[in-house]
mmCIF file of N, CA and C and ligand atoms in Angstrom:
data_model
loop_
_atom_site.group_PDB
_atom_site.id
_atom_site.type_symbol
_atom_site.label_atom_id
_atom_site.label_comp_id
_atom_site.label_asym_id
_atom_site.label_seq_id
_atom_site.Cartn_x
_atom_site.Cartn_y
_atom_site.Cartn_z
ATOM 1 N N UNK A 1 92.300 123.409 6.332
ATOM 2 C CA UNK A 1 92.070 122.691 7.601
ATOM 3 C C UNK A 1 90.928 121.694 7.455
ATOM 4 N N UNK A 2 89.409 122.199 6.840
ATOM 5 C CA UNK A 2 88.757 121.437 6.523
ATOM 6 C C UNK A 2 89.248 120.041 5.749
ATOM 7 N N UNK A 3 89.816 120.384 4.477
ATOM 8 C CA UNK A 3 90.168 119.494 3.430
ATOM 9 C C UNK A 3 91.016 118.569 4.534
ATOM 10 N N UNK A 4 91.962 118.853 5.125
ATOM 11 C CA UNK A 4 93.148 117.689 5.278
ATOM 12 C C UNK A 4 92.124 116.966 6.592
ATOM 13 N N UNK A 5 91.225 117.536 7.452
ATOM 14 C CA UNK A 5 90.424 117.068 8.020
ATOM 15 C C UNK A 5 89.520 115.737 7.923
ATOM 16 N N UNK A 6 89.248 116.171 6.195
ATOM 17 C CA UNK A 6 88.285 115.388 5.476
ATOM 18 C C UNK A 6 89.192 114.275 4.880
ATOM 19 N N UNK A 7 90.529 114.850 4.674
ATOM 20 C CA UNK A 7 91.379 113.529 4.135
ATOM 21 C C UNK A 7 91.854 112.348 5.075
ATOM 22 N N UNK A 8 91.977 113.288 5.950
ATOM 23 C CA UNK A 8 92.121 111.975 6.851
ATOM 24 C C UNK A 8 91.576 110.961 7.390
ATOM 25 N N UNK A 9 90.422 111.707 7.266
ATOM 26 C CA UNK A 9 88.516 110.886 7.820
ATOM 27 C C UNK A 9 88.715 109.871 6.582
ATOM 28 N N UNK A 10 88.915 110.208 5.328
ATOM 29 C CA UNK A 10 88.839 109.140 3.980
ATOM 30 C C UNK A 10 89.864 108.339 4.204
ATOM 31 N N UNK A 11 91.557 108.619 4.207
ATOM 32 C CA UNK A 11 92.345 107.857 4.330
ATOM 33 C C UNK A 11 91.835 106.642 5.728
ATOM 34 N N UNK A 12 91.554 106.551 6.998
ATOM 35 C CA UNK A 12 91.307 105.943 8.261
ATOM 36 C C UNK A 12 90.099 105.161 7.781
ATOM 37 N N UNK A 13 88.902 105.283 6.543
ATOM 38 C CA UNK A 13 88.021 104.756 6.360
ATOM 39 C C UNK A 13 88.516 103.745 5.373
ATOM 40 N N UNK A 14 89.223 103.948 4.669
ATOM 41 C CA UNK A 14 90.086 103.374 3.693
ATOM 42 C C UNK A 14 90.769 102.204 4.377
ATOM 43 N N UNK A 15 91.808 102.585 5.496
ATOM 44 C CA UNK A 15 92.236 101.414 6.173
ATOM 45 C C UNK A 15 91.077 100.727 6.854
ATOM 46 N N UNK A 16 89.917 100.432 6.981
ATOM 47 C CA UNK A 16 89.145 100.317 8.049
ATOM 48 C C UNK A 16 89.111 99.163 6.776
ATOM 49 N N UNK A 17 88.736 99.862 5.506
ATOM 50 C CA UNK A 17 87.778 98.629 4.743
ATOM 51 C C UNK A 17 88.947 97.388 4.368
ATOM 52 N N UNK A 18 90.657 98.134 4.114
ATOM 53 C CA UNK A 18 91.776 97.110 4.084
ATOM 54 C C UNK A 18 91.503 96.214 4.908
ATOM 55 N N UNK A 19 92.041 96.710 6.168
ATOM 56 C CA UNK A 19 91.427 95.438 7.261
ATOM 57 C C UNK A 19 90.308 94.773 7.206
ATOM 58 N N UNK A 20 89.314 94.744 6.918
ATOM 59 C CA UNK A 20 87.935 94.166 6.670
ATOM 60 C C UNK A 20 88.386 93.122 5.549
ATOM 61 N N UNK A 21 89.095 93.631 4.548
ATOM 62 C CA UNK A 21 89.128 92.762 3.626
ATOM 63 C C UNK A 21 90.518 92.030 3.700
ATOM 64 N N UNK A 22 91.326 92.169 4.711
ATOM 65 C CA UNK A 22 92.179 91.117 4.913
ATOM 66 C C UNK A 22 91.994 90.289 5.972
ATOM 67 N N UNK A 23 90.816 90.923 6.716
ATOM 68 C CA UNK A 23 90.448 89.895 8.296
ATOM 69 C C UNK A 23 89.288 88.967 7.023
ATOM 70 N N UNK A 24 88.569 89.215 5.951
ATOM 71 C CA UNK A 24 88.009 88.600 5.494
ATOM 72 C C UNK A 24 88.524 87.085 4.115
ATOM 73 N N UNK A 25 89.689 87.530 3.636
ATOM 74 C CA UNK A 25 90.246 86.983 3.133
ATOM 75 C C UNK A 25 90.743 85.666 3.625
ATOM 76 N N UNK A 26 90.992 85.989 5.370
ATOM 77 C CA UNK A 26 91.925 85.086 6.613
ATOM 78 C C UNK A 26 91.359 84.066 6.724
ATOM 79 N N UNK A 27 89.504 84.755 6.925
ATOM 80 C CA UNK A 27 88.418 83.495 6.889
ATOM 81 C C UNK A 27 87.908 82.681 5.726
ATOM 82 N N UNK A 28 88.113 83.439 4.907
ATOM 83 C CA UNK A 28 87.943 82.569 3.938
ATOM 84 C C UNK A 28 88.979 81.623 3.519
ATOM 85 N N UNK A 29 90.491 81.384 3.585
ATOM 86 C CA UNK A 29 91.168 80.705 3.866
ATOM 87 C C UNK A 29 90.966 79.717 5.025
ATOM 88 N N UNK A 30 90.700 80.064 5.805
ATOM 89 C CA UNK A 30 90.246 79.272 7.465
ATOM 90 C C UNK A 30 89.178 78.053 6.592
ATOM 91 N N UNK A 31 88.536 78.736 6.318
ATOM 92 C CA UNK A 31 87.015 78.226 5.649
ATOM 93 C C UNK A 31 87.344 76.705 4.823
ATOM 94 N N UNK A 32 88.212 77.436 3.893
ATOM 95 C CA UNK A 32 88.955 76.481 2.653
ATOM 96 C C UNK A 32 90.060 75.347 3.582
ATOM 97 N N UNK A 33 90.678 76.026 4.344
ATOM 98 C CA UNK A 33 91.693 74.540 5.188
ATOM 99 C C UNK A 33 90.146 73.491 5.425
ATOM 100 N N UNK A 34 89.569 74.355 6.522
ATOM 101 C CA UNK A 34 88.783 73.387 6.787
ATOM 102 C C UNK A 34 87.847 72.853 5.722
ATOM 103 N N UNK A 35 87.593 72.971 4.902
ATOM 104 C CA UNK A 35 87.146 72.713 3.975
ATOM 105 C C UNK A 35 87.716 70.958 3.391
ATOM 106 N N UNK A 36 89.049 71.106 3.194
ATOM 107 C CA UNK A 36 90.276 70.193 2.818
ATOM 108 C C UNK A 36 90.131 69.328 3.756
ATOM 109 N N UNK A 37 90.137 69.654 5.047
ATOM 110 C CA UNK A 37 90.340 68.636 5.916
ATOM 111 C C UNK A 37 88.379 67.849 5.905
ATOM 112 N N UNK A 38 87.594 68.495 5.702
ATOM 113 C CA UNK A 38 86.704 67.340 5.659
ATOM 114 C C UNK A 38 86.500 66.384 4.476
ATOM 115 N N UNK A 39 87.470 67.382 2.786
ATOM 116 C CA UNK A 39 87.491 66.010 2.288
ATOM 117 C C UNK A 39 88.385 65.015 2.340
ATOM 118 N N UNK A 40 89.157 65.776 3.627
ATOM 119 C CA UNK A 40 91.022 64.523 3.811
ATOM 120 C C UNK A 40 90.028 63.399 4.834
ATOM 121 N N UNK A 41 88.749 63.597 5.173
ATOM 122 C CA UNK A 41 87.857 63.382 6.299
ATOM 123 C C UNK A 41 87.141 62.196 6.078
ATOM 124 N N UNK A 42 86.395 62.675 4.466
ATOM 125 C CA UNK A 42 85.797 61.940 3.984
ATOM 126 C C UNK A 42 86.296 60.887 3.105
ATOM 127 N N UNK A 43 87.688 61.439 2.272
ATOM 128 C CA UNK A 43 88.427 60.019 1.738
ATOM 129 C C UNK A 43 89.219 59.298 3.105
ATOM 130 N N UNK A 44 89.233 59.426 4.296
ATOM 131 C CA UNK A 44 89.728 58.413 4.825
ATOM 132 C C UNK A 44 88.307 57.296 5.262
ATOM 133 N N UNK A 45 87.129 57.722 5.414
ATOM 134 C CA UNK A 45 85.754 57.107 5.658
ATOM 135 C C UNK A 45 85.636 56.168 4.712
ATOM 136 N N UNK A 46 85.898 56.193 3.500
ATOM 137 C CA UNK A 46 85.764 55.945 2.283
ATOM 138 C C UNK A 46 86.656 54.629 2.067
ATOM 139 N N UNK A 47 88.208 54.973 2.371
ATOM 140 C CA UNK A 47 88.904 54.002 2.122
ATOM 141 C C UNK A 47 88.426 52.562 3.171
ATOM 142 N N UNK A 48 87.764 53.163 4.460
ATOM 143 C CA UNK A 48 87.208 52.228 5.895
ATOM 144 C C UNK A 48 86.405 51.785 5.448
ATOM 145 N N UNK A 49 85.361 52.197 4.371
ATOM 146 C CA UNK A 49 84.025 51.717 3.906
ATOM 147 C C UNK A 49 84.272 50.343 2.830
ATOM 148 N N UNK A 50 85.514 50.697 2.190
ATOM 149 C CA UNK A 50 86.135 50.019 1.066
ATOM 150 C C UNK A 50 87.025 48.800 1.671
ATOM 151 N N UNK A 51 87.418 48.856 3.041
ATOM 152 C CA UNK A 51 88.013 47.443 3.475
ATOM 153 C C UNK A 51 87.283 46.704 4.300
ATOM 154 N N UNK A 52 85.832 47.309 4.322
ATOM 155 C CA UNK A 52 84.718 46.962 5.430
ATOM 156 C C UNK A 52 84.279 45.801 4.164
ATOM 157 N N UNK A 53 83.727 46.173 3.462
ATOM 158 C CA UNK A 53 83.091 45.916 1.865
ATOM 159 C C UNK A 53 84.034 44.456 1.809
ATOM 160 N N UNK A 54 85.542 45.243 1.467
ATOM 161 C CA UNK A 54 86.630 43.324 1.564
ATOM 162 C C UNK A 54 86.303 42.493 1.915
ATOM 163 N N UNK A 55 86.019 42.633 3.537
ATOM 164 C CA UNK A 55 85.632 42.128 4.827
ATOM 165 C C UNK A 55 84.741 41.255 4.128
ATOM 166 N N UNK A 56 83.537 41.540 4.336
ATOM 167 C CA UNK A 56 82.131 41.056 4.301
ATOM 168 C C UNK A 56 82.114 40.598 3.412
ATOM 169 N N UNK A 57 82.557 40.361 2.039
ATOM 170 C CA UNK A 57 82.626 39.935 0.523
ATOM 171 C C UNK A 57 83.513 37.987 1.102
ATOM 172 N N UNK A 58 84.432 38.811 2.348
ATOM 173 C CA UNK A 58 85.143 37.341 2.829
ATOM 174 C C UNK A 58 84.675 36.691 3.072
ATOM 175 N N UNK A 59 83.714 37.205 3.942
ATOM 176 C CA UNK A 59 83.399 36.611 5.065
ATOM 177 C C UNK A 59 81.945 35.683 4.416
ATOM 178 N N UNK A 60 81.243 36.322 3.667
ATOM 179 C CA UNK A 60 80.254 35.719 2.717
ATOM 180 C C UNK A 60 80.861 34.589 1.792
ATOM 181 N N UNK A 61 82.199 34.962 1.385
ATOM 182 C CA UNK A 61 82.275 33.544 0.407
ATOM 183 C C UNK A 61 83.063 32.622 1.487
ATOM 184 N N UNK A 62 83.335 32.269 2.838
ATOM 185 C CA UNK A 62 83.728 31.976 3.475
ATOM 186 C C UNK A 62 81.985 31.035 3.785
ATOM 187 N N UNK A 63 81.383 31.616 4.138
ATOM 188 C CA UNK A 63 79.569 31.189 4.611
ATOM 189 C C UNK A 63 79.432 29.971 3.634
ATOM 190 N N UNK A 64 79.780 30.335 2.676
ATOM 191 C CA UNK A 64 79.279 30.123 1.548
ATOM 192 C C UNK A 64 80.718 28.443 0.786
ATOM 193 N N UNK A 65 80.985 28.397 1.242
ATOM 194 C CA UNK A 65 82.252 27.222 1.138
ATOM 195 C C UNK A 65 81.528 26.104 2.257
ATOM 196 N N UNK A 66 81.505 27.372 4.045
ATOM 197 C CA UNK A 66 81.143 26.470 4.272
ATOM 198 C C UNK A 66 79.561 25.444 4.683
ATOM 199 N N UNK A 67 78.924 26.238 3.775
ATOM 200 C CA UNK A 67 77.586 25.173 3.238
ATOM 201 C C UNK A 67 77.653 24.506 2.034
ATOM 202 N N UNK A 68 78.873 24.473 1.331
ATOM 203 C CA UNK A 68 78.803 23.791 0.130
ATOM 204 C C UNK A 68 79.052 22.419 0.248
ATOM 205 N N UNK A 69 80.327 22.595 1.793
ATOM 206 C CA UNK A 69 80.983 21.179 2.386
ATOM 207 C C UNK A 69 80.467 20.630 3.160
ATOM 208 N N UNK A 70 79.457 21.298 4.171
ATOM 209 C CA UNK A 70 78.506 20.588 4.425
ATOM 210 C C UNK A 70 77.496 19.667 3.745
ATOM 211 N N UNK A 71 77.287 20.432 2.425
ATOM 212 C CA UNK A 71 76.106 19.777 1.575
ATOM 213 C C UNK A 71 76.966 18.412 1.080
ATOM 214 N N UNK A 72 78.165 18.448 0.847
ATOM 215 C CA UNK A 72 78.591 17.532 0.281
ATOM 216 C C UNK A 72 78.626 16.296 1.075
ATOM 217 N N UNK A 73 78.678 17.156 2.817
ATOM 218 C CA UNK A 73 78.718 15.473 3.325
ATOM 219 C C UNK A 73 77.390 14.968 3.824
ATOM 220 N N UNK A 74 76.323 15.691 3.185
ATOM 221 C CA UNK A 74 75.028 15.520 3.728
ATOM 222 C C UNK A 74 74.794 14.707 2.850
ATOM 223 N N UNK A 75 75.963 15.023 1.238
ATOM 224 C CA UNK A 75 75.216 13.858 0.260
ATOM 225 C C UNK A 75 76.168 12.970 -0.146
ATOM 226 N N UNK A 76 76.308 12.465 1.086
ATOM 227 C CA UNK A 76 77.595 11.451 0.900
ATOM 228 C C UNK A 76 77.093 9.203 0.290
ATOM 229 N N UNK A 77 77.821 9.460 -0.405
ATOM 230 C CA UNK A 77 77.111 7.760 -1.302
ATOM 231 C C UNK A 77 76.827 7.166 0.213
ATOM 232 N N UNK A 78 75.549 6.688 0.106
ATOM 233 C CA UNK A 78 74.730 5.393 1.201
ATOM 234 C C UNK A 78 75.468 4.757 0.167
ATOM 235 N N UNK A 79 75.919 3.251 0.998
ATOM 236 C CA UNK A 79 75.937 2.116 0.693
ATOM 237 C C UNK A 79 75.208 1.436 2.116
ATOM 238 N N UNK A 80 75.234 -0.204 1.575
ATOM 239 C CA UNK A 80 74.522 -1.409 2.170
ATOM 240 C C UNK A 80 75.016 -2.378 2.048
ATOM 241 N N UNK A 81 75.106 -3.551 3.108
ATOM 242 C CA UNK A 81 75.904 -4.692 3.346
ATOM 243 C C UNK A 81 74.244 -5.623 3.162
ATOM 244 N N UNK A 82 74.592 -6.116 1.376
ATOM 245 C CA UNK A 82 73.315 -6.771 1.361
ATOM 246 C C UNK A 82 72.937 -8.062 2.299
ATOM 247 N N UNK A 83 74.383 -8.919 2.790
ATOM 248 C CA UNK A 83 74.173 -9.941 3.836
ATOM 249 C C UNK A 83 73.735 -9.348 5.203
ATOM 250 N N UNK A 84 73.999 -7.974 5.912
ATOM 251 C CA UNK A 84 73.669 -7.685 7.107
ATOM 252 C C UNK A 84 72.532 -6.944 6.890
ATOM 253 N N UNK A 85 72.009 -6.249 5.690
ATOM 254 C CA UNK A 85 70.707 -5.191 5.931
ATOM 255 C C UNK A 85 71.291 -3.846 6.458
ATOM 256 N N UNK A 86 72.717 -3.728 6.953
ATOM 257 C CA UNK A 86 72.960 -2.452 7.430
ATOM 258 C C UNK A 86 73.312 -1.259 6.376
ATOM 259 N N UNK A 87 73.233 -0.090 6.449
ATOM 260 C CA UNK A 87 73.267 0.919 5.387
ATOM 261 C C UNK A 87 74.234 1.698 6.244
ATOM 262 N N UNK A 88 75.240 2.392 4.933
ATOM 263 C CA UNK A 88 76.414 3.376 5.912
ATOM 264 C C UNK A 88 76.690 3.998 5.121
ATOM 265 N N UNK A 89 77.372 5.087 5.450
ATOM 266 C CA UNK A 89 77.811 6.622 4.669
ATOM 267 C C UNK A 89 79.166 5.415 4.146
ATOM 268 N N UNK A 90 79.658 6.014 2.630
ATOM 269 C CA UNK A 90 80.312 5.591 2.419
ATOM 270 C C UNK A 90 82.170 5.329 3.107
ATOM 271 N N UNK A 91 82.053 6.806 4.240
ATOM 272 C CA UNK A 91 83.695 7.120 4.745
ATOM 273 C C UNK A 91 83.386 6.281 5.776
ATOM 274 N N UNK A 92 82.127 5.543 6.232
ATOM 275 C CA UNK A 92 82.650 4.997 7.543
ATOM 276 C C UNK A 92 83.090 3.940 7.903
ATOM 277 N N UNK A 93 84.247 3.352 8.394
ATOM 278 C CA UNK A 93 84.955 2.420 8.893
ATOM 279 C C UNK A 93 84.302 0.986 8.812
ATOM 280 N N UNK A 94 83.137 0.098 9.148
ATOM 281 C CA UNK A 94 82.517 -0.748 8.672
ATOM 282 C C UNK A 94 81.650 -0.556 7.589
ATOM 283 N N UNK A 95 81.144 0.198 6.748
ATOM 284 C CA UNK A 95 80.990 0.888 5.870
ATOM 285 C C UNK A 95 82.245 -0.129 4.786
ATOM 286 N N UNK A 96 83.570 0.380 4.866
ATOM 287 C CA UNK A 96 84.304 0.190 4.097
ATOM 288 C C UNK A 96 84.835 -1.517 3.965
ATOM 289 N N UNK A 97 84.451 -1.790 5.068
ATOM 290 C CA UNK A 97 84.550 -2.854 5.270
ATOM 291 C C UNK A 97 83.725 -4.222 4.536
ATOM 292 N N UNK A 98 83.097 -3.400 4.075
ATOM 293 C CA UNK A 98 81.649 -4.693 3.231
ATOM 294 C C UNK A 98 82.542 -5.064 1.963
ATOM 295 N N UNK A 99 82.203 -6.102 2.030
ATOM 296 C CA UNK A 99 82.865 -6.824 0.725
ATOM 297 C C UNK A 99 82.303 -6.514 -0.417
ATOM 298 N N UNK A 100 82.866 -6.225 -1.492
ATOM 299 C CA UNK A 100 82.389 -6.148 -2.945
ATOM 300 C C UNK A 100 80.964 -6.658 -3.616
ATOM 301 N N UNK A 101 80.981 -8.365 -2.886
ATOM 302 C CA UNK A 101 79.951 -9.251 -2.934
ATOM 303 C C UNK A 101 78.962 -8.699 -2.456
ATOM 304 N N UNK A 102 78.833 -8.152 -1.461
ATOM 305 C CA UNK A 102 77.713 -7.634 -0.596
ATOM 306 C C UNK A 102 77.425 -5.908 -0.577
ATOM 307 N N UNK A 103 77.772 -5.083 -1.059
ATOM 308 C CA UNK A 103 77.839 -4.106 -1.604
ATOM 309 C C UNK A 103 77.167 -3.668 -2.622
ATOM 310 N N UNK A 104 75.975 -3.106 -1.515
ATOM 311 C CA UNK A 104 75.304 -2.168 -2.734
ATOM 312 C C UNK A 104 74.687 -0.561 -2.518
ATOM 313 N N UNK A 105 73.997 -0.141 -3.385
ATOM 314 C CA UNK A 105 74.611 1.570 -3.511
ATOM 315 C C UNK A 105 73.007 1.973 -3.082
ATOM 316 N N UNK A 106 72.812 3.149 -2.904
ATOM 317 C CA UNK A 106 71.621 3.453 -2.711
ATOM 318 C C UNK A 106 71.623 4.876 -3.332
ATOM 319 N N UNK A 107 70.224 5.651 -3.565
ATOM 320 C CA UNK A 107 70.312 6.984 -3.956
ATOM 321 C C UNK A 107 70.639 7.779 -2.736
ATOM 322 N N UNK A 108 70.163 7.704 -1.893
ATOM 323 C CA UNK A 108 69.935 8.565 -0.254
ATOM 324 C C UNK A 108 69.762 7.339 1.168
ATOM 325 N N UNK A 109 69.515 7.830 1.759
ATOM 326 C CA UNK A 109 68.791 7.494 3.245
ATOM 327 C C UNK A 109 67.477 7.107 3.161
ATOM 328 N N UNK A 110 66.806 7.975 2.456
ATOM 329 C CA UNK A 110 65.351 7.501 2.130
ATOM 330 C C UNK A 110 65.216 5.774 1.160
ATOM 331 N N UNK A 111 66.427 5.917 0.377
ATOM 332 C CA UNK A 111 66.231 4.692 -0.677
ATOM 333 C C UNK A 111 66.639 3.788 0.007
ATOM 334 N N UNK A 112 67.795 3.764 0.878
ATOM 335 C CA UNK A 112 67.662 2.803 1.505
ATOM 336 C C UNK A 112 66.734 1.538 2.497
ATOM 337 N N UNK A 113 66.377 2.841 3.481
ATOM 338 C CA UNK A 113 65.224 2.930 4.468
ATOM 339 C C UNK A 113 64.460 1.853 3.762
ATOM 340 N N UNK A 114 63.941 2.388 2.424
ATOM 341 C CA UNK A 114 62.679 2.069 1.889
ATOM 342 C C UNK A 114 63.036 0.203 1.598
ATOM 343 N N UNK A 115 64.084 0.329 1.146
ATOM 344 C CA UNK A 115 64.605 -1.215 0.890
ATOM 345 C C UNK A 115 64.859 -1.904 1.946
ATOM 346 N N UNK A 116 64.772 -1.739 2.774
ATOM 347 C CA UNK A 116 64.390 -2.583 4.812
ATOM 348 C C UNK A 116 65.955 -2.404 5.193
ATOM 349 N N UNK A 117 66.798 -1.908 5.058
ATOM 350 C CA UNK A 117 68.228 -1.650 5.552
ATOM 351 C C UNK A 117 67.824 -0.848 6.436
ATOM 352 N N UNK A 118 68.858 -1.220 7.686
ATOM 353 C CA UNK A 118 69.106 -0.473 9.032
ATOM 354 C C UNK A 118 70.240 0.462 9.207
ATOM 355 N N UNK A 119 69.977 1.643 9.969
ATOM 356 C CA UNK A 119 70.934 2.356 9.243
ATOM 357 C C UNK A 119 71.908 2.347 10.923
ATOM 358 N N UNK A 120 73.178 2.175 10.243
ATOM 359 C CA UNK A 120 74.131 2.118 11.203
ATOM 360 C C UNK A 120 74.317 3.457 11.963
ATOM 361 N N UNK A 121 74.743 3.379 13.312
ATOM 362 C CA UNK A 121 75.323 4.992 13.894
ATOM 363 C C UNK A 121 75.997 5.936 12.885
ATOM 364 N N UNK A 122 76.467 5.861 12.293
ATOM 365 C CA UNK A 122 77.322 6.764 11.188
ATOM 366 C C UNK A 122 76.443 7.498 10.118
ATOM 367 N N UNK A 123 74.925 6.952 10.078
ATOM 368 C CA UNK A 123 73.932 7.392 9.264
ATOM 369 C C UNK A 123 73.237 8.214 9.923
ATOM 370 N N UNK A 124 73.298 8.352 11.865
ATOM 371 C CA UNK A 124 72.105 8.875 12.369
ATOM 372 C C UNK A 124 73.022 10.605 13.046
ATOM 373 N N UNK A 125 72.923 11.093 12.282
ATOM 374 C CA UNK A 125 73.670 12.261 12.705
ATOM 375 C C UNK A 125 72.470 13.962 13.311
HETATM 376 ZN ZN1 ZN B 201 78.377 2.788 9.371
#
């Protein structure tokens, strides 16, 4: 009576620790999904970080074009209509108009200036 008493007390302690170690197993699975999902979490952050990066790489050589075309028309050939004294960016419309004869080149705005040429509207930007 004792003994099967005592066996049963062992067998019920026995299941006690099964369960323990399959309610523990459950969580540790739980643990591990979630686990997965923060690195399914972190490679999607990653790939956002990586088309952010695209972005801004654009958008910089985009900046960057457009101060180059600016610079270019900042350094656009002065010419001068040596019969009028007037000085003009080379694209502009009386500008193009100066005859060969009278046509001459300058380094800048400043070189002109300095040589007594007046600088037409198309110079004063
Ligand atoms: Zn002009």
């Amino acid at each position: 009576m004792v003994m099967e008493f005592e066996f049963s007390k062992i067998s019920s302690a026995f299941k006690r620790v099964k369960q323990d170690v399959h309610s523990m197993k459950n969580y540790v699975k739980d643990l591990y999904a979630k686990d997965q999902q923060r690195v399914e979490d972190i490679r999607k952050l990653q790939s956002q970080v990586e088309i952010l990066t695209k972005e801004l790489i654009l958008v910089r050589s985009e900046k960057t074009t457009k101060t180059i075309n600016k610079t270019i028309v900042e350094e656009e050939q002065v010419i001068g209509n040596s019969d009028s004294k007037m000085a003009h960016v080379e694209s502009c419309p009386y500008g193009k108009k100066v005859t060969d004869e009278h046509r001459v080149f300058f380094q800048d705005k400043l070189d002109a200036n300095k040589k007594g040429y007046k600088f037409c509207v198309c110079m004063k930007d």
